[in-house]
Amino acid sequence: MFAASRIQARAFSASARQLSKVTVLGAAGGIGQPLSLLLKMNPRVTELSLYDIRQGPGVAADVSHVNTKSTVKGYQPDDTGAGLGEALKGSEVVLIPAGVPRKPGMTRDDLFNTNASIVRDLAKACAEHCPEANLLIISNPVNSTVPICREVFKARGVYNPKRLFGVTTLDVVRASRFVSEIKGTDPTEEKITVVGGHSGVTIVPLFSQSKHPDLSSNAELVKRVQFGGDEVVKAKDGAGSATLSMAMAGARMADSVLRAIGGEKGVVEPTFVESPLYKDQGIDFFSSKVELGPSGVEKILPVGELDANETQLLEACVGDLKKNIEKGVAFLASNPGK
Ligand SMILES: NC(=O)C1=CN([C@@H]2O[C@H](COP(=O)(O)OP(=O)(O)OC[C@H]3O[C@@H](n4cnc5c(N)ncnc54)[C@H](O)[C@@H]3O)[C@@H](O)[C@H]2O)C=CC1
Ligand SMILES: O=C([O-])CC(=O)C(=O)O
């Protein structure tokens, strides 16, 4: 009897795992729309839930005509306030690209005043309606919005550090592309480790660990990886920041999380998570290679050996990162919201 019910439970969880509801909060935005499309193309997604304060249902109607198997539903705030809850209920993965993007001359930190409360309120809804979902935070400044989410979840007693991720995938996507341009190689074959955070000098590429250790002394390349976002902000000239490459990076991260949930072993992505790596320096969150598993973070991989250039970069990273994280934590303490 006991064995039979165990087998039944196992069979149930195996089939339940194949049902993956994925929700995008901010689905009608520059990132949200192409991200939603890429998720619709992912056969691991069975239900796609698209929420935005404007045009959630519109984007959902459009994406729903793509002839893949998943169902799509769109949501926006309604008079009862139920829209967001409905969008989130039962989600396994929630991606959050809601918030404002940069204009030329701004840093990501300049977005804090607007985006902190947007992310706080969405995190509250997640804590209430899908506390066990994997939360993938795209909204900037990631170095601060991820700590805000932790504080929200902690305040509600539902925080699980294995389920909260800052999406830093775009930094490794860029690094591999930029290296391939210099070396004339296939970018998909260039595996570049990038650690730290997701803004300016907190982004630390580790070329010494790649196939091209010589690139570690290429200051121009290092700067291009650290400030790749600015390149796009400048080129878009007031119309926003990276959206298409970010959608690709977000879809890749979501796919990796879903593959790990589905039982695939050895899925590794760089991501900004609560991490022991630099806790001794007062840094709670750090982006490094993370092995993903059915419960989210399986294993945080060590940063590995750094050369002298990278050691210097990391020193600069740690100072800024600490301030960004503390800013997020302090925000929630003095602005708990409703
Ligand atoms: N992590 C990363 O690597 C990257 C992060 N980003 C960040 O992603 C964020 C979004 O960028 P874009 O899509 O270009 O901006 P966008 O302005 O085009 O889209 C944002 C969307 O969020 C929606 N929104 C605003 N408040 C909301 C709320 N309370 N609930 C639900 N939806 C809400 C808006 O209606 C809009 O559709 C920005 O903060 C940007 O800095 C951008 C690129 C890369
Ligand atoms: O640069 C920005 O503001 C958007 C972003 O995070 C990126 O492109 O990496």
mmCIF file of C-alpha atoms and ligand atoms in Angstrom:
data_model
loop_
_atom_site.group_PDB
_atom_site.id
_atom_site.type_symbol
_atom_site.label_atom_id
_atom_site.label_comp_id
_atom_site.label_asym_id
_atom_site.label_seq_id
_atom_site.Cartn_x
_atom_site.Cartn_y
_atom_site.Cartn_z
ATOM 1 C CA MET A 1 0.000 0.000 0.000
ATOM 2 C CA PHE A 2 2.715 2.426 1.058
ATOM 3 C CA ALA A 3 4.872 1.489 -1.911
ATOM 4 C CA ALA A 4 1.932 1.823 -4.303
ATOM 5 C CA SER A 5 1.049 5.278 -3.074
ATOM 6 C CA ARG A 6 4.695 6.258 -3.358
ATOM 7 C CA ILE A 7 4.763 5.117 -6.971
ATOM 8 C CA GLN A 8 1.524 7.006 -7.607
ATOM 9 C CA ALA A 9 2.982 10.121 -6.040
ATOM 10 C CA ARG A 10 6.087 9.776 -8.194
ATOM 11 C CA ALA A 11 3.996 9.301 -11.329
ATOM 12 C CA PHE A 12 1.965 12.351 -10.396
ATOM 13 C CA SER A 13 4.987 14.542 -9.826
ATOM 14 C CA ALA A 14 6.540 13.362 -13.111
ATOM 15 C CA SER A 15 3.434 14.303 -15.072
ATOM 16 C CA ALA A 16 2.944 17.488 -13.044
ATOM 17 C CA ARG A 17 6.456 18.487 -14.025
ATOM 18 C CA GLN A 18 5.486 18.433 -17.657
ATOM 19 C CA LEU A 19 2.868 21.107 -16.950
ATOM 20 C CA SER A 20 4.826 24.300 -16.781
ATOM 21 C CA LYS A 21 2.972 27.532 -16.343
ATOM 22 C CA VAL A 22 5.272 30.444 -17.080
ATOM 23 C CA THR A 23 4.234 34.023 -16.318
ATOM 24 C CA VAL A 24 5.665 37.269 -17.630
ATOM 25 C CA LEU A 25 4.992 40.439 -15.606
ATOM 26 C CA GLY A 26 5.522 43.408 -17.904
ATOM 27 C CA ALA A 27 4.643 41.315 -20.953
ATOM 28 C CA ALA A 28 3.665 44.229 -23.207
ATOM 29 C CA GLY A 29 7.011 46.009 -22.944
ATOM 30 C CA GLY A 30 10.029 46.136 -25.198
ATOM 31 C CA ILE A 31 11.435 42.988 -23.565
ATOM 32 C CA GLY A 32 8.112 41.469 -22.573
ATOM 33 C CA GLN A 33 6.747 41.087 -26.099
ATOM 34 C CA PRO A 34 9.644 39.252 -27.780
ATOM 35 C CA LEU A 35 10.226 37.302 -24.567
ATOM 36 C CA SER A 36 6.604 36.141 -24.618
ATOM 37 C CA LEU A 37 6.984 35.104 -28.247
ATOM 38 C CA LEU A 38 10.143 33.096 -27.501
ATOM 39 C CA LEU A 39 8.418 31.413 -24.560
ATOM 40 C CA LYS A 40 5.502 30.515 -26.848
ATOM 41 C CA MET A 41 8.047 28.782 -29.092
ATOM 42 C CA ASN A 42 9.389 26.742 -26.148
ATOM 43 C CA PRO A 43 7.751 23.298 -26.000
ATOM 44 C CA ARG A 44 8.523 23.051 -22.271
ATOM 45 C CA VAL A 45 6.029 25.838 -21.593
ATOM 46 C CA THR A 46 2.489 24.489 -21.462
ATOM 47 C CA GLU A 47 0.681 27.597 -20.214
ATOM 48 C CA LEU A 48 1.834 31.129 -20.846
ATOM 49 C CA SER A 49 0.423 33.854 -18.646
ATOM 50 C CA LEU A 50 1.009 37.438 -19.776
ATOM 51 C CA TYR A 51 0.380 40.334 -17.406
ATOM 52 C CA ASP A 52 0.949 44.039 -17.907
ATOM 53 C CA ILE A 53 -0.684 47.187 -16.579
ATOM 54 C CA ARG A 54 -1.556 47.898 -20.213
ATOM 55 C CA GLN A 55 -2.099 45.574 -23.161
ATOM 56 C CA GLY A 56 -1.569 42.224 -21.397
ATOM 57 C CA PRO A 57 -4.654 40.725 -23.125
ATOM 58 C CA GLY A 58 -3.707 42.357 -26.449
ATOM 59 C CA VAL A 59 -0.234 40.832 -26.514
ATOM 60 C CA ALA A 60 -1.682 37.491 -25.372
ATOM 61 C CA ALA A 61 -4.263 37.470 -28.185
ATOM 62 C CA ASP A 62 -1.499 38.109 -30.699
ATOM 63 C CA VAL A 63 0.948 35.506 -29.335
ATOM 64 C CA SER A 64 -1.854 32.952 -28.896
ATOM 65 C CA HIS A 65 -2.187 32.583 -32.675
ATOM 66 C CA VAL A 66 1.293 31.083 -32.942
ATOM 67 C CA ASN A 67 0.628 27.424 -33.657
ATOM 68 C CA THR A 68 2.507 25.759 -30.836
ATOM 69 C CA LYS A 69 0.740 23.642 -28.211
ATOM 70 C CA SER A 70 0.819 25.961 -25.189
ATOM 71 C CA THR A 71 -2.202 27.973 -24.126
ATOM 72 C CA VAL A 72 -1.876 31.734 -23.629
ATOM 73 C CA LYS A 73 -3.867 34.010 -21.343
ATOM 74 C CA GLY A 74 -3.526 37.753 -20.939
ATOM 75 C CA TYR A 75 -4.205 39.796 -17.840
ATOM 76 C CA GLN A 76 -4.273 43.419 -16.785
ATOM 77 C CA PRO A 77 -5.380 45.100 -13.554
ATOM 78 C CA ASP A 78 -9.124 44.881 -13.102
ATOM 79 C CA ASP A 79 -11.504 46.560 -10.652
ATOM 80 C CA THR A 80 -11.324 43.654 -8.247
ATOM 81 C CA GLY A 81 -7.512 43.503 -8.352
ATOM 82 C CA ALA A 82 -7.829 39.793 -9.192
ATOM 83 C CA GLY A 83 -6.034 39.935 -12.555
ATOM 84 C CA LEU A 84 -2.520 39.738 -11.185
ATOM 85 C CA GLY A 85 -3.366 36.929 -8.760
ATOM 86 C CA GLU A 86 -5.001 34.892 -11.516
ATOM 87 C CA ALA A 87 -1.996 35.478 -13.752
ATOM 88 C CA LEU A 88 0.354 34.151 -11.069
ATOM 89 C CA LYS A 89 -1.557 31.230 -9.550
ATOM 90 C CA GLY A 90 0.114 27.905 -10.349
ATOM 91 C CA SER A 91 3.184 29.457 -11.990
ATOM 92 C CA GLU A 92 6.406 27.477 -11.930
ATOM 93 C CA VAL A 93 8.475 30.279 -13.420
ATOM 94 C CA VAL A 94 7.789 34.010 -13.242
ATOM 95 C CA LEU A 95 9.858 36.442 -15.288
ATOM 96 C CA ILE A 96 9.733 40.126 -14.304
ATOM 97 C CA PRO A 97 10.763 42.678 -16.923
ATOM 98 C CA ALA A 98 8.286 45.308 -15.620
ATOM 99 C CA GLY A 99 9.582 48.806 -15.104
ATOM 100 C CA VAL A 100 11.217 51.668 -16.939
ATOM 101 C CA PRO A 101 14.352 51.376 -19.069
ATOM 102 C CA ARG A 102 17.282 53.815 -19.242
ATOM 103 C CA LYS A 103 17.720 56.848 -21.450
ATOM 104 C CA PRO A 104 21.148 58.114 -22.554
ATOM 105 C CA GLY A 105 23.124 59.606 -19.677
ATOM 106 C CA MET A 106 21.414 57.497 -17.014
ATOM 107 C CA THR A 107 22.917 54.700 -14.960
ATOM 108 C CA ARG A 108 20.874 51.650 -14.040
ATOM 109 C CA ASP A 109 20.820 52.979 -10.494
ATOM 110 C CA ASP A 110 18.952 56.058 -11.780
ATOM 111 C CA LEU A 111 16.018 53.673 -12.439
ATOM 112 C CA PHE A 112 15.854 52.723 -8.774
ATOM 113 C CA ASN A 113 13.319 55.356 -7.697
ATOM 114 C CA THR A 114 10.749 54.168 -10.224
ATOM 115 C CA ASN A 115 11.454 50.467 -10.472
ATOM 116 C CA ALA A 116 11.998 49.618 -6.805
ATOM 117 C CA SER A 117 8.335 50.046 -5.904
ATOM 118 C CA ILE A 118 7.134 48.331 -9.103
ATOM 119 C CA VAL A 119 9.247 45.261 -8.326
ATOM 120 C CA ARG A 120 8.321 45.374 -4.618
ATOM 121 C CA ASP A 121 4.609 45.278 -5.406
ATOM 122 C CA LEU A 122 4.938 42.535 -7.997
ATOM 123 C CA ALA A 123 7.093 40.499 -5.617
ATOM 124 C CA LYS A 124 4.366 40.847 -2.979
ATOM 125 C CA ALA A 125 1.844 39.409 -5.414
ATOM 126 C CA CYS A 126 4.225 36.520 -6.178
ATOM 127 C CA ALA A 127 4.777 35.861 -2.467
ATOM 128 C CA GLU A 128 1.016 35.662 -2.038
ATOM 129 C CA HIS A 129 -0.064 33.753 -5.144
ATOM 130 C CA CYS A 130 2.905 31.590 -6.165
ATOM 131 C CA PRO A 131 5.415 31.569 -3.273
ATOM 132 C CA GLU A 132 7.139 28.473 -4.624
ATOM 133 C CA ALA A 133 7.682 29.702 -8.156
ATOM 134 C CA ASN A 134 11.135 30.386 -9.545
ATOM 135 C CA LEU A 135 11.403 34.172 -9.788
ATOM 136 C CA LEU A 136 13.586 35.551 -12.578
ATOM 137 C CA ILE A 137 14.168 39.278 -12.109
ATOM 138 C CA ILE A 138 15.057 41.309 -15.189
ATOM 139 C CA SER A 139 13.990 44.807 -14.037
ATOM 140 C CA ASN A 140 16.896 47.106 -13.302
ATOM 141 C CA PRO A 141 18.835 47.838 -11.257
ATOM 142 C CA VAL A 142 19.079 44.051 -10.832
ATOM 143 C CA ASN A 143 21.742 44.470 -8.111
ATOM 144 C CA SER A 144 19.060 46.152 -5.966
ATOM 145 C CA THR A 145 15.741 44.743 -7.230
ATOM 146 C CA VAL A 146 16.725 41.162 -6.369
ATOM 147 C CA PRO A 147 17.490 42.050 -2.712
ATOM 148 C CA ILE A 148 14.140 43.895 -2.610
ATOM 149 C CA CYS A 149 12.404 40.654 -3.632
ATOM 150 C CA ARG A 150 14.226 38.734 -0.928
ATOM 151 C CA GLU A 151 13.073 41.211 1.708
ATOM 152 C CA VAL A 152 9.469 41.008 0.491
ATOM 153 C CA PHE A 153 9.486 37.201 0.614
ATOM 154 C CA LYS A 154 11.214 37.189 3.999
ATOM 155 C CA ALA A 155 8.660 39.578 5.465
ATOM 156 C CA ARG A 156 5.942 37.106 4.456
ATOM 157 C CA GLY A 157 7.849 34.081 5.748
ATOM 158 C CA VAL A 158 8.052 32.424 2.310
ATOM 159 C CA TYR A 159 11.605 33.208 1.234
ATOM 160 C CA ASN A 160 13.489 30.374 -0.433
ATOM 161 C CA PRO A 161 16.954 31.472 -1.643
ATOM 162 C CA LYS A 162 16.985 28.634 -4.174
ATOM 163 C CA ARG A 163 14.117 30.192 -6.119
ATOM 164 C CA LEU A 164 15.216 33.808 -6.554
ATOM 165 C CA PHE A 165 17.372 34.726 -9.558
ATOM 166 C CA GLY A 166 18.635 37.978 -11.021
ATOM 167 C CA VAL A 167 18.928 37.519 -14.774
ATOM 168 C CA THR A 168 22.528 38.278 -15.818
ATOM 169 C CA THR A 169 22.532 35.990 -18.859
ATOM 170 C CA LEU A 170 22.848 38.935 -21.247
ATOM 171 C CA ASP A 171 26.329 39.663 -19.921
ATOM 172 C CA VAL A 172 27.642 36.236 -20.960
ATOM 173 C CA VAL A 173 25.733 36.381 -24.240
ATOM 174 C CA ARG A 174 27.442 39.695 -25.018
ATOM 175 C CA ALA A 175 30.846 38.530 -23.837
ATOM 176 C CA SER A 176 30.807 35.479 -26.088
ATOM 177 C CA ARG A 177 29.647 37.528 -29.068
ATOM 178 C CA PHE A 178 32.264 40.267 -28.551
ATOM 179 C CA VAL A 179 35.066 37.700 -28.173
ATOM 180 C CA SER A 180 34.004 35.940 -31.361
ATOM 181 C CA GLU A 181 34.193 39.250 -33.227
ATOM 182 C CA ILE A 182 37.819 39.664 -32.150
ATOM 183 C CA LYS A 183 38.900 36.059 -32.639
ATOM 184 C CA GLY A 184 36.831 35.226 -35.705
ATOM 185 C CA THR A 185 35.256 32.253 -33.944
ATOM 186 C CA ASP A 186 31.746 30.829 -33.554
ATOM 187 C CA PRO A 187 30.143 32.784 -30.673
ATOM 188 C CA THR A 188 28.134 29.751 -29.575
ATOM 189 C CA GLU A 189 31.438 28.006 -28.860
ATOM 190 C CA GLU A 190 32.797 30.851 -26.737
ATOM 191 C CA LYS A 191 32.029 30.122 -23.101
ATOM 192 C CA ILE A 192 32.929 33.205 -21.113
ATOM 193 C CA THR A 193 32.395 33.316 -17.374
ATOM 194 C CA VAL A 194 31.089 36.658 -16.126
ATOM 195 C CA VAL A 195 30.667 37.206 -12.381
ATOM 196 C CA GLY A 196 29.626 39.941 -9.955
ATOM 197 C CA GLY A 197 26.496 41.955 -10.609
ATOM 198 C CA HIS A 198 24.660 43.552 -13.511
ATOM 199 C CA SER A 199 25.838 47.133 -13.921
ATOM 200 C CA GLY A 200 29.053 48.824 -15.010
ATOM 201 C CA VAL A 201 32.079 47.822 -12.978
ATOM 202 C CA THR A 202 30.130 45.192 -11.044
ATOM 203 C CA ILE A 203 30.173 43.125 -14.271
ATOM 204 C CA VAL A 204 33.430 41.153 -14.239
ATOM 205 C CA PRO A 205 34.333 38.998 -17.254
ATOM 206 C CA LEU A 206 36.911 36.296 -16.554
ATOM 207 C CA PHE A 207 38.724 35.844 -19.846
ATOM 208 C CA SER A 208 41.658 34.142 -18.127
ATOM 209 C CA GLN A 209 39.363 31.122 -17.693
ATOM 210 C CA SER A 210 38.350 31.081 -21.376
ATOM 211 C CA LYS A 211 40.072 29.721 -24.470
ATOM 212 C CA HIS A 212 41.633 33.190 -24.854
ATOM 213 C CA PRO A 213 43.389 34.148 -21.609
ATOM 214 C CA ASP A 214 45.246 36.875 -23.536
ATOM 215 C CA LEU A 215 41.993 38.848 -23.689
ATOM 216 C CA SER A 216 42.121 39.533 -19.974
ATOM 217 C CA SER A 217 44.509 42.426 -20.653
ATOM 218 C CA ASN A 218 42.268 43.810 -23.429
ATOM 219 C CA ALA A 219 40.887 46.757 -21.468
ATOM 220 C CA GLU A 220 38.680 47.859 -24.364
ATOM 221 C CA LEU A 221 36.950 44.470 -24.495
ATOM 222 C CA VAL A 222 36.514 44.318 -20.734
ATOM 223 C CA LYS A 223 34.918 47.765 -20.829
ATOM 224 C CA ARG A 224 32.679 46.771 -23.733
ATOM 225 C CA VAL A 225 31.302 43.839 -21.726
ATOM 226 C CA GLN A 226 30.835 46.019 -18.632
ATOM 227 C CA PHE A 227 29.127 48.799 -20.569
ATOM 228 C CA GLY A 228 27.483 46.814 -23.397
ATOM 229 C CA GLY A 229 24.091 48.009 -22.191
ATOM 230 C CA ASP A 230 25.161 51.632 -22.663
ATOM 231 C CA GLU A 231 26.053 50.902 -26.282
ATOM 232 C CA VAL A 232 22.427 49.958 -26.950
ATOM 233 C CA VAL A 233 20.974 52.809 -24.865
ATOM 234 C CA LYS A 234 23.048 55.281 -26.862
ATOM 235 C CA ALA A 235 22.122 53.744 -30.232
ATOM 236 C CA LYS A 236 18.400 53.734 -29.360
ATOM 237 C CA ASP A 237 18.775 57.421 -28.530
ATOM 238 C CA GLY A 238 16.060 57.824 -25.928
ATOM 239 C CA ALA A 239 13.810 54.964 -27.055
ATOM 240 C CA GLY A 240 14.972 52.528 -24.377
ATOM 241 C CA SER A 241 17.610 49.878 -23.824
ATOM 242 C CA ALA A 242 18.308 46.333 -24.965
ATOM 243 C CA THR A 243 15.077 44.474 -25.599
ATOM 244 C CA LEU A 244 15.634 41.835 -28.297
ATOM 245 C CA SER A 245 18.963 40.486 -27.057
ATOM 246 C CA MET A 246 17.529 40.629 -23.534
ATOM 247 C CA ALA A 247 14.466 38.684 -24.584
ATOM 248 C CA MET A 248 16.752 36.010 -26.019
ATOM 249 C CA ALA A 249 18.824 35.961 -22.816
ATOM 250 C CA GLY A 250 15.709 35.805 -20.609
ATOM 251 C CA ALA A 251 14.205 33.016 -22.701
ATOM 252 C CA ARG A 252 17.464 31.073 -22.425
ATOM 253 C CA MET A 253 17.493 31.454 -18.640
ATOM 254 C CA ALA A 254 13.848 30.389 -18.393
ATOM 255 C CA ASP A 255 14.530 27.373 -20.600
ATOM 256 C CA SER A 256 17.456 26.349 -18.386
ATOM 257 C CA VAL A 257 15.290 26.584 -15.262
ATOM 258 C CA LEU A 258 12.571 24.514 -16.962
ATOM 259 C CA ARG A 259 15.075 21.897 -18.139
ATOM 260 C CA ALA A 260 16.386 21.558 -14.592
ATOM 261 C CA ILE A 261 12.842 21.306 -13.201
ATOM 262 C CA GLY A 262 12.240 18.553 -15.747
ATOM 263 C CA GLY A 263 15.124 16.569 -14.252
ATOM 264 C CA GLU A 264 17.935 17.391 -16.679
ATOM 265 C CA LYS A 265 21.282 17.222 -14.898
ATOM 266 C CA GLY A 266 24.225 19.565 -15.235
ATOM 267 C CA VAL A 267 22.289 22.662 -16.344
ATOM 268 C CA VAL A 268 24.531 25.617 -15.506
ATOM 269 C CA GLU A 269 23.740 29.310 -15.980
ATOM 270 C CA PRO A 270 25.308 32.489 -14.639
ATOM 271 C CA THR A 271 22.833 34.196 -12.338
ATOM 272 C CA PHE A 272 22.663 36.680 -9.464
ATOM 273 C CA VAL A 273 21.586 34.712 -6.409
ATOM 274 C CA GLU A 274 21.978 34.784 -2.660
ATOM 275 C CA SER A 275 25.479 33.423 -2.457
ATOM 276 C CA PRO A 276 28.081 32.503 0.134
ATOM 277 C CA LEU A 277 30.975 33.433 -2.164
ATOM 278 C CA TYR A 278 31.622 36.961 -0.847
ATOM 279 C CA LYS A 279 29.509 36.919 2.311
ATOM 280 C CA ASP A 280 32.663 37.491 4.339
ATOM 281 C CA GLN A 281 32.880 40.884 2.617
ATOM 282 C CA GLY A 282 29.293 41.728 3.477
ATOM 283 C CA ILE A 283 27.913 40.787 0.062
ATOM 284 C CA ASP A 284 24.814 38.605 0.174
ATOM 285 C CA PHE A 285 24.151 38.376 -3.549
ATOM 286 C CA PHE A 286 26.610 37.550 -6.281
ATOM 287 C CA SER A 287 26.362 36.360 -9.844
ATOM 288 C CA SER A 288 28.413 33.310 -10.735
ATOM 289 C CA LYS A 289 27.878 30.050 -12.523
ATOM 290 C CA VAL A 290 25.043 28.200 -10.818
ATOM 291 C CA GLU A 291 24.000 24.612 -11.328
ATOM 292 C CA LEU A 292 20.225 24.415 -11.526
ATOM 293 C CA GLY A 293 18.084 21.553 -10.287
ATOM 294 C CA PRO A 294 14.448 20.612 -9.711
ATOM 295 C CA SER A 295 14.356 22.885 -6.646
ATOM 296 C CA GLY A 296 16.050 25.869 -8.255
ATOM 297 C CA VAL A 297 19.620 26.575 -7.194
ATOM 298 C CA GLU A 298 21.355 23.217 -6.843
ATOM 299 C CA LYS A 299 24.936 24.334 -6.423
ATOM 300 C CA ILE A 300 26.756 27.674 -6.553
ATOM 301 C CA LEU A 301 30.009 27.093 -8.361
ATOM 302 C CA PRO A 302 33.188 28.785 -7.178
ATOM 303 C CA VAL A 303 34.532 31.789 -9.060
ATOM 304 C CA GLY A 304 37.785 29.969 -9.780
ATOM 305 C CA GLU A 305 41.231 31.425 -10.289
ATOM 306 C CA LEU A 306 41.596 35.062 -11.259
ATOM 307 C CA ASP A 307 44.602 36.719 -12.810
ATOM 308 C CA ALA A 308 45.969 40.070 -11.594
ATOM 309 C CA ASN A 309 43.715 42.162 -13.890
ATOM 310 C CA GLU A 310 40.614 40.296 -12.808
ATOM 311 C CA THR A 311 41.545 40.543 -9.142
ATOM 312 C CA GLN A 312 41.541 44.327 -9.560
ATOM 313 C CA LEU A 313 38.216 44.265 -11.406
ATOM 314 C CA LEU A 314 36.687 42.190 -8.658
ATOM 315 C CA GLU A 315 37.844 44.633 -5.981
ATOM 316 C CA ALA A 316 36.045 47.446 -7.808
ATOM 317 C CA CYS A 317 32.976 45.246 -8.245
ATOM 318 C CA VAL A 318 32.651 44.338 -4.599
ATOM 319 C CA GLY A 319 32.527 47.968 -3.388
ATOM 320 C CA ASP A 320 29.709 49.001 -5.751
ATOM 321 C CA LEU A 321 27.799 45.773 -5.398
ATOM 322 C CA LYS A 322 27.681 46.052 -1.627
ATOM 323 C CA LYS A 323 26.157 49.548 -1.861
ATOM 324 C CA ASN A 324 23.592 48.432 -4.486
ATOM 325 C CA ILE A 325 22.470 45.473 -2.369
ATOM 326 C CA GLU A 326 22.246 47.569 0.799
ATOM 327 C CA LYS A 327 20.184 50.158 -1.068
ATOM 328 C CA GLY A 328 17.613 47.509 -2.007
ATOM 329 C CA VAL A 329 17.400 46.183 1.544
ATOM 330 C CA ALA A 330 17.122 49.694 3.022
ATOM 331 C CA PHE A 331 14.381 50.599 0.535
ATOM 332 C CA LEU A 332 12.063 47.895 1.762
ATOM 333 C CA ALA A 333 12.772 48.691 5.401
ATOM 334 C CA SER A 334 11.652 52.313 4.940
ATOM 335 C CA ASN A 335 9.094 51.709 2.147
ATOM 336 C CA PRO A 336 7.262 48.513 3.038
ATOM 337 C CA GLY A 337 4.254 49.591 0.956
ATOM 338 C CA LYS A 338 0.730 48.368 1.612
HETATM 339 N N1 LIG B 1 18.586 42.238 -16.614
HETATM 340 C C1 LIG B 1 18.991 42.681 -17.767
HETATM 341 O O1 LIG B 1 19.994 42.199 -18.321
HETATM 342 C C2 LIG B 1 18.236 43.737 -18.479
HETATM 343 C C3 LIG B 1 17.257 44.455 -17.842
HETATM 344 N N2 LIG B 1 16.529 45.428 -18.476
HETATM 345 C C4 LIG B 1 15.513 46.125 -17.706
HETATM 346 O O2 LIG B 1 14.215 45.583 -17.985
HETATM 347 C C5 LIG B 1 13.209 46.542 -17.679
HETATM 348 C C6 LIG B 1 12.178 46.611 -18.799
HETATM 349 O O3 LIG B 1 12.747 47.105 -19.977
HETATM 350 P P1 LIG B 1 11.855 47.325 -21.300
HETATM 351 O O4 LIG B 1 11.031 46.134 -21.561
HETATM 352 O O5 LIG B 1 12.750 47.820 -22.343
HETATM 353 O O6 LIG B 1 10.880 48.512 -20.810
HETATM 354 P P2 LIG B 1 9.449 48.930 -21.416
HETATM 355 O O7 LIG B 1 9.124 50.261 -20.855
HETATM 356 O O8 LIG B 1 9.447 48.767 -22.882
HETATM 357 O O9 LIG B 1 8.476 47.836 -20.811
HETATM 358 C C7 LIG B 1 8.176 47.752 -19.469
HETATM 359 C C8 LIG B 1 6.768 47.223 -19.323
HETATM 360 O O10 LIG B 1 6.491 47.106 -17.927
HETATM 361 C C9 LIG B 1 5.132 47.446 -17.757
HETATM 362 N N3 LIG B 1 4.885 47.765 -16.354
HETATM 363 C C10 LIG B 1 5.194 48.883 -15.664
HETATM 364 N N4 LIG B 1 4.784 48.777 -14.392
HETATM 365 C C11 LIG B 1 4.181 47.570 -14.283
HETATM 366 C C12 LIG B 1 3.554 46.899 -13.231
HETATM 367 N N5 LIG B 1 3.430 47.424 -12.013
HETATM 368 N N6 LIG B 1 3.069 45.665 -13.480
HETATM 369 C C13 LIG B 1 3.181 45.097 -14.708
HETATM 370 N N7 LIG B 1 3.772 45.697 -15.735
HETATM 371 C C14 LIG B 1 4.252 46.920 -15.534
HETATM 372 C C15 LIG B 1 4.891 48.606 -18.707
HETATM 373 O O11 LIG B 1 3.515 48.811 -18.971
HETATM 374 C C16 LIG B 1 5.685 48.157 -19.920
HETATM 375 O O12 LIG B 1 4.885 47.435 -20.823
HETATM 376 C C17 LIG B 1 13.963 47.844 -17.443
HETATM 377 O O13 LIG B 1 14.064 48.091 -16.065
HETATM 378 C C18 LIG B 1 15.336 47.586 -18.035
HETATM 379 O O14 LIG B 1 16.332 48.378 -17.460
HETATM 380 C C19 LIG B 1 16.759 45.706 -19.792
HETATM 381 C C20 LIG B 1 17.715 45.009 -20.497
HETATM 382 C C21 LIG B 1 18.558 44.019 -19.886
HETATM 383 O O1 LIG B 2 21.689 48.846 -20.083
HETATM 384 C C1 LIG B 2 20.533 48.809 -19.648
HETATM 385 O O2 LIG B 2 19.990 49.727 -19.027
HETATM 386 C C2 LIG B 2 19.761 47.543 -19.853
HETATM 387 C C3 LIG B 2 20.581 46.403 -19.422
HETATM 388 O O3 LIG B 2 20.597 46.039 -18.269
HETATM 389 C C4 LIG B 2 21.482 45.808 -20.410
HETATM 390 O O4 LIG B 2 21.349 46.032 -21.614
HETATM 391 O O5 LIG B 2 22.385 45.082 -19.962
#
